[in-house]
CSV table of C-alpha atoms in Angstrom, one decimal:
chain,number,residue,atom,x,y,z
A,7,ASN,CA,24.2,-41.2,-50.3
A,8,ALA,CA,27.3,-40.2,-48.2
A,9,GLY,CA,30.2,-38.8,-50.2
A,10,VAL,CA,31.8,-35.8,-51.8
A,11,THR,CA,29.7,-33.5,-54.0
A,12,GLN,CA,31.1,-31.0,-56.4
A,13,THR,CA,29.3,-28.2,-58.1
A,14,PRO,CA,29.1,-27.3,-60.9
A,15,LYS,CA,30.0,-30.3,-63.1
A,16,PHE,CA,30.8,-28.2,-66.2
A,17,ARG,CA,31.6,-24.6,-66.8
A,18,VAL,CA,33.0,-22.4,-69.6
A,19,LEU,CA,34.6,-19.2,-68.6
A,20,LYS,CA,36.1,-16.3,-70.6
A,21,THR,CA,39.6,-15.2,-69.9
A,22,GLY,CA,39.6,-12.8,-66.9
A,23,GLN,CA,36.3,-14.0,-65.4
A,24,SER,CA,36.1,-15.3,-61.9
A,25,MET,CA,34.3,-18.3,-60.4
A,26,THR,CA,34.1,-20.5,-57.4
A,27,LEU,CA,33.9,-24.3,-57.3
A,28,LEU,CA,32.1,-25.8,-54.3
A,29,CYS,CA,33.0,-29.0,-52.6
A,30,ALA,CA,30.8,-30.5,-49.9
A,31,GLN,CA,31.3,-33.7,-47.9
A,32,ASP,CA,29.1,-35.3,-45.3
A,33,MET,CA,31.5,-37.9,-43.8
A,34,ASN,CA,32.8,-35.6,-41.1
A,35,HIS,CA,36.3,-35.8,-42.7
A,36,GLU,CA,39.0,-33.5,-41.3
A,37,TYR,CA,41.1,-33.2,-44.5
A,38,MET,CA,39.9,-31.8,-47.8
A,39,TYR,CA,41.9,-31.3,-51.1
A,40,TRP,CA,41.6,-29.7,-54.5
A,41,TYR,CA,43.4,-31.4,-57.4
A,42,ARG,CA,43.6,-30.6,-61.0
A,43,GLN,CA,44.0,-33.4,-63.6
A,44,ASP,CA,45.6,-32.7,-67.0
A,45,PRO,CA,46.4,-35.3,-69.7
A,46,GLY,CA,49.8,-37.0,-69.0
A,47,MET,CA,50.2,-35.1,-65.7
A,48,GLY,CA,48.2,-37.2,-63.4
A,49,LEU,CA,46.7,-35.4,-60.4
A,50,ARG,CA,48.4,-32.3,-59.0
A,51,LEU,CA,47.5,-30.9,-55.6
A,52,ILE,CA,46.4,-27.3,-55.7
A,53,HIS,CA,45.5,-26.5,-52.1
A,54,TYR,CA,44.4,-28.5,-49.1
A,55,SER,CA,42.9,-28.1,-45.7
A,56,VAL,CA,43.6,-30.0,-42.5
A,57,GLY,CA,40.6,-28.6,-40.7
A,58,GLU,CA,38.0,-25.9,-40.5
A,59,GLY,CA,39.6,-22.4,-40.9
A,60,THR,CA,42.9,-23.7,-42.2
A,61,THR,CA,44.3,-24.0,-45.7
A,62,ALA,CA,47.7,-24.7,-47.2
A,63,LYS,CA,49.3,-24.6,-50.6
A,64,GLY,CA,50.0,-27.7,-52.6
A,65,GLU,CA,52.0,-28.3,-55.7
A,66,VAL,CA,50.4,-25.8,-58.1
A,67,PRO,CA,48.6,-23.1,-56.1
A,68,ASP,CA,49.2,-20.1,-58.3
A,69,GLY,CA,46.1,-18.4,-59.7
A,70,TYR,CA,43.8,-20.1,-57.1
A,71,ASN,CA,42.5,-19.3,-53.7
A,72,VAL,CA,40.6,-21.5,-51.2
A,73,SER,CA,38.5,-21.2,-48.1
A,74,ARG,CA,37.3,-23.6,-45.5
A,75,LEU,CA,34.8,-21.7,-43.3
A,76,LYS,CA,32.8,-24.8,-42.5
A,77,LYS,CA,34.2,-28.3,-41.9
A,78,GLN,CA,32.0,-29.8,-44.6
A,79,ASN,CA,32.8,-27.3,-47.4
A,80,PHE,CA,35.9,-26.4,-49.3
A,81,LEU,CA,35.7,-23.7,-51.9
A,82,LEU,CA,38.2,-23.2,-54.8
A,83,GLY,CA,38.2,-19.7,-56.4
A,84,LEU,CA,39.7,-18.5,-59.6
A,85,GLU,CA,39.9,-14.7,-59.4
A,86,SER,CA,41.0,-14.1,-63.1
A,87,ALA,CA,40.7,-17.2,-65.2
A,88,ALA,CA,43.4,-18.0,-67.8
A,89,PRO,CA,43.3,-20.6,-70.6
A,90,SER,CA,46.1,-22.5,-68.7
A,91,GLN,CA,43.5,-23.2,-66.0
A,92,THR,CA,41.4,-25.3,-68.4
A,93,SER,CA,41.4,-28.7,-66.6
A,94,VAL,CA,39.3,-31.2,-64.7
A,95,TYR,CA,39.1,-30.3,-61.0
A,96,PHE,CA,38.6,-32.9,-58.4
A,97,CYS,CA,37.8,-32.4,-54.7
A,98,ALA,CA,38.7,-35.1,-52.2
A,99,SER,CA,38.3,-35.6,-48.5
A,100,SER,CA,39.8,-37.9,-45.9
A,101,TYR,CA,40.2,-38.7,-42.3
A,102,SER,CA,43.1,-37.1,-40.4
A,103,GLN,CA,46.6,-38.1,-41.1
A,104,GLY,CA,47.0,-41.2,-38.9
A,105,VAL,CA,43.9,-42.7,-40.3
A,106,LEU,CA,44.3,-41.4,-43.8
A,107,VAL,CA,46.8,-44.0,-44.8
A,108,ARG,CA,44.4,-46.8,-43.9
A,109,TYR,CA,41.4,-45.4,-45.8
A,110,GLY,CA,42.7,-43.2,-48.6
A,111,TYR,CA,40.6,-40.5,-50.1
A,112,THR,CA,37.0,-40.1,-51.2
A,113,PHE,CA,36.7,-38.2,-54.5
A,114,GLY,CA,34.0,-36.1,-56.0
A,115,SER,CA,33.0,-36.7,-59.6
A,116,GLY,CA,34.9,-33.7,-60.9
A,117,THR,CA,34.3,-30.3,-62.5
A,118,ARG,CA,35.3,-29.8,-66.2
A,119,LEU,CA,36.4,-26.2,-66.7
A,120,THR,CA,37.2,-24.6,-70.0
A,121,VAL,CA,38.6,-21.1,-70.2
A,122,VAL,CA,38.4,-19.5,-73.6
B,1347,ALA,CA,60.5,-38.5,-49.3
B,1348,GLN,CA,57.9,-40.5,-51.1
B,1349,SER,CA,57.4,-41.1,-54.8
B,1350,VAL,CA,55.6,-43.4,-57.1
B,1351,THR,CA,56.3,-44.4,-60.7
B,1352,GLN,CA,53.9,-46.1,-63.0
B,1353,LEU,CA,56.1,-47.8,-65.5
B,1354,ASP,CA,53.7,-47.8,-68.5
B,1355,SER,CA,51.6,-44.8,-69.6
B,1356,HIS,CA,49.4,-47.0,-71.8
B,1357,VAL,CA,48.7,-50.8,-71.8
B,1358,SER,CA,46.6,-52.6,-74.4
B,1359,VAL,CA,45.3,-56.1,-73.9
B,1360,SER,CA,42.7,-58.3,-75.6
B,1361,GLU,CA,39.5,-59.3,-73.8
B,1362,GLY,CA,40.0,-62.5,-71.8
B,1363,THR,CA,43.8,-62.1,-71.5
B,1364,PRO,CA,45.7,-61.1,-68.3
B,1365,VAL,CA,46.2,-57.6,-67.2
B,1366,LEU,CA,49.5,-56.3,-65.6
B,1367,LEU,CA,49.9,-52.7,-64.6
B,1368,ARG,CA,53.2,-51.9,-63.0
B,1369,CYS,CA,53.9,-49.6,-60.1
B,1370,ASN,CA,57.1,-48.9,-58.2
B,1371,TYR,CA,57.3,-46.8,-55.1
B,1372,SER,CA,59.8,-45.1,-52.9
B,1373,SER,CA,59.2,-44.4,-49.2
B,1374,SER,CA,61.4,-43.8,-46.2
B,1375,TYR,CA,58.8,-45.4,-44.0
B,1376,SER,CA,56.5,-48.4,-44.1
B,1377,PRO,CA,54.1,-47.3,-46.9
B,1378,SER,CA,50.4,-47.6,-47.5
B,1379,LEU,CA,49.6,-48.2,-51.1
B,1380,PHE,CA,46.5,-47.8,-53.1
B,1381,TRP,CA,45.2,-48.3,-56.6
B,1382,TYR,CA,42.4,-46.0,-57.9
B,1383,VAL,CA,40.5,-46.5,-61.2
B,1384,GLN,CA,39.0,-43.7,-63.3
B,1385,HIS,CA,36.5,-44.6,-66.0
B,1386,PRO,CA,36.1,-42.0,-68.8
B,1387,ASN,CA,34.5,-38.8,-67.6
B,1388,LYS,CA,34.1,-40.2,-64.1
B,1389,GLY,CA,35.7,-39.6,-60.7
B,1390,LEU,CA,38.3,-41.7,-59.1
B,1391,GLN,CA,37.2,-44.9,-57.3
B,1392,LEU,CA,39.3,-46.9,-54.8
B,1393,LEU,CA,40.2,-50.3,-56.3
B,1394,LEU,CA,42.2,-51.8,-53.4
B,1395,LYS,CA,44.7,-50.8,-50.7
B,1396,TYR,CA,47.6,-52.3,-48.9
B,1397,THR,CA,48.1,-51.2,-45.3
B,1398,SER,CA,50.7,-53.6,-43.8
B,1399,ALA,CA,48.4,-56.6,-43.5
B,1400,ALA,CA,48.5,-59.4,-46.1
B,1401,THR,CA,50.9,-58.7,-48.9
B,1402,LEU,CA,48.4,-60.0,-51.5
B,1403,VAL,CA,45.5,-57.6,-51.6
B,1404,LYS,CA,42.2,-58.3,-53.4
B,1405,GLY,CA,40.1,-55.5,-54.7
B,1406,ILE,CA,36.9,-55.0,-56.6
B,1407,ASN,CA,36.1,-56.4,-60.0
B,1408,GLY,CA,38.6,-59.3,-59.8
B,1409,PHE,CA,41.7,-57.1,-59.5
B,1410,GLU,CA,44.5,-57.8,-57.0
B,1411,ALA,CA,47.9,-56.4,-56.2
B,1412,GLU,CA,51.0,-57.8,-54.4
B,1413,PHE,CA,53.2,-55.8,-52.2
B,1414,LYS,CA,56.8,-56.8,-52.6
B,1415,LYS,CA,59.1,-54.8,-50.3
B,1416,SER,CA,62.3,-56.2,-51.7
B,1417,GLU,CA,61.3,-54.9,-55.2
B,1418,THR,CA,59.5,-51.8,-53.9
B,1419,SER,CA,56.7,-52.8,-56.2
B,1420,PHE,CA,52.9,-52.9,-56.0
B,1421,HIS,CA,51.8,-54.2,-59.4
B,1422,LEU,CA,48.1,-54.6,-60.3
B,1423,THR,CA,46.9,-57.7,-62.0
B,1424,LYS,CA,43.7,-59.4,-63.2
B,1425,PRO,CA,43.6,-62.9,-64.7
B,1426,SER,CA,41.1,-62.0,-67.5
B,1427,ALA,CA,40.4,-58.6,-68.9
B,1428,HIS,CA,36.9,-57.4,-69.6
B,1429,MET,CA,35.8,-54.6,-71.9
B,1430,SER,CA,34.5,-52.7,-68.8
B,1431,ASP,CA,38.0,-52.6,-67.4
B,1432,ALA,CA,39.1,-50.0,-70.0
B,1433,ALA,CA,40.0,-47.0,-67.8
B,1434,GLU,CA,42.9,-45.1,-66.3
B,1435,TYR,CA,44.5,-46.6,-63.2
B,1436,PHE,CA,46.5,-44.6,-60.6
B,1437,CYS,CA,49.0,-46.0,-58.1
B,1438,VAL,CA,49.2,-44.0,-54.9
B,1439,VAL,CA,51.6,-44.1,-52.0
B,1440,GLY,CA,51.2,-42.6,-48.5
B,1441,SER,CA,52.8,-43.0,-45.1
B,1442,VAL,CA,52.0,-41.8,-41.7
B,1443,VAL,CA,55.3,-40.2,-40.9
B,1444,GLY,CA,56.3,-39.1,-44.4
B,1445,GLY,CA,52.9,-37.6,-45.2
B,1446,SER,CA,53.4,-34.6,-43.1
B,1447,GLN,CA,51.2,-32.6,-45.4
B,1448,GLY,CA,48.4,-35.0,-45.0
B,1449,ASN,CA,48.1,-36.0,-48.6
B,1450,LEU,CA,48.9,-39.0,-50.8
B,1451,ILE,CA,51.3,-39.1,-53.7
B,1452,PHE,CA,49.7,-40.1,-57.1
B,1453,GLY,CA,51.4,-41.7,-60.0
B,1454,LYS,CA,50.8,-40.2,-63.5
B,1455,GLY,CA,48.4,-43.0,-64.4
B,1456,THR,CA,48.3,-45.9,-66.8
B,1457,LYS,CA,45.6,-46.0,-69.4
B,1458,LEU,CA,44.3,-49.5,-70.0
B,1459,SER,CA,42.7,-50.3,-73.4
B,1460,VAL,CA,40.8,-53.6,-73.9
B,1461,LYS,CA,40.4,-54.9,-77.4
B,1462,PRO,CA,37.5,-57.2,-78.4
């Protein structure tokens, strides 16, 4: 089925460890996004990409890095995990800007990350 | 600048009674508006969207929303709540010109509880 796939679905890290979250979409979307969701905070944009080879910072980028080497994949990296990064992470994709507002986002099912 | 405010963080209704989830937006341009639903431990699913066509928008599962420009509102309603409607609902705003970063602005969410 077409959509956005996130791996892994769950992960527990120790403080200081690193990891990479993978997001893959098969809808040929130009734009991809990483959000984190915390209770009472809604969704906050971490980083986003408007095309292959491009990335940009969102609202809460500190402690994260991203890469978009292929159009269909968007990777989120944590170089040195901290307990404050315990959250649920969502990837989303969309068409380019002019079309975005007519169709919205397609979301992945999320990655639940716990940093102890 | 765009913003969206969900007026209630938590709404509780009895099964079979009407649902009203309130959303106000601010946008310098003609906005597109969306409602997303997130069931427990699931990803976000598009419920309905307004993109400058009919002001009364019908979505999935019997939900609908009315765009009222004079009140800058986009409230979500359903005539009769079902237990399966218990979830968190997000109001989202976007516009072609204002969305220069290519993303949508999310409200902080309203958690809907449905009592038997």
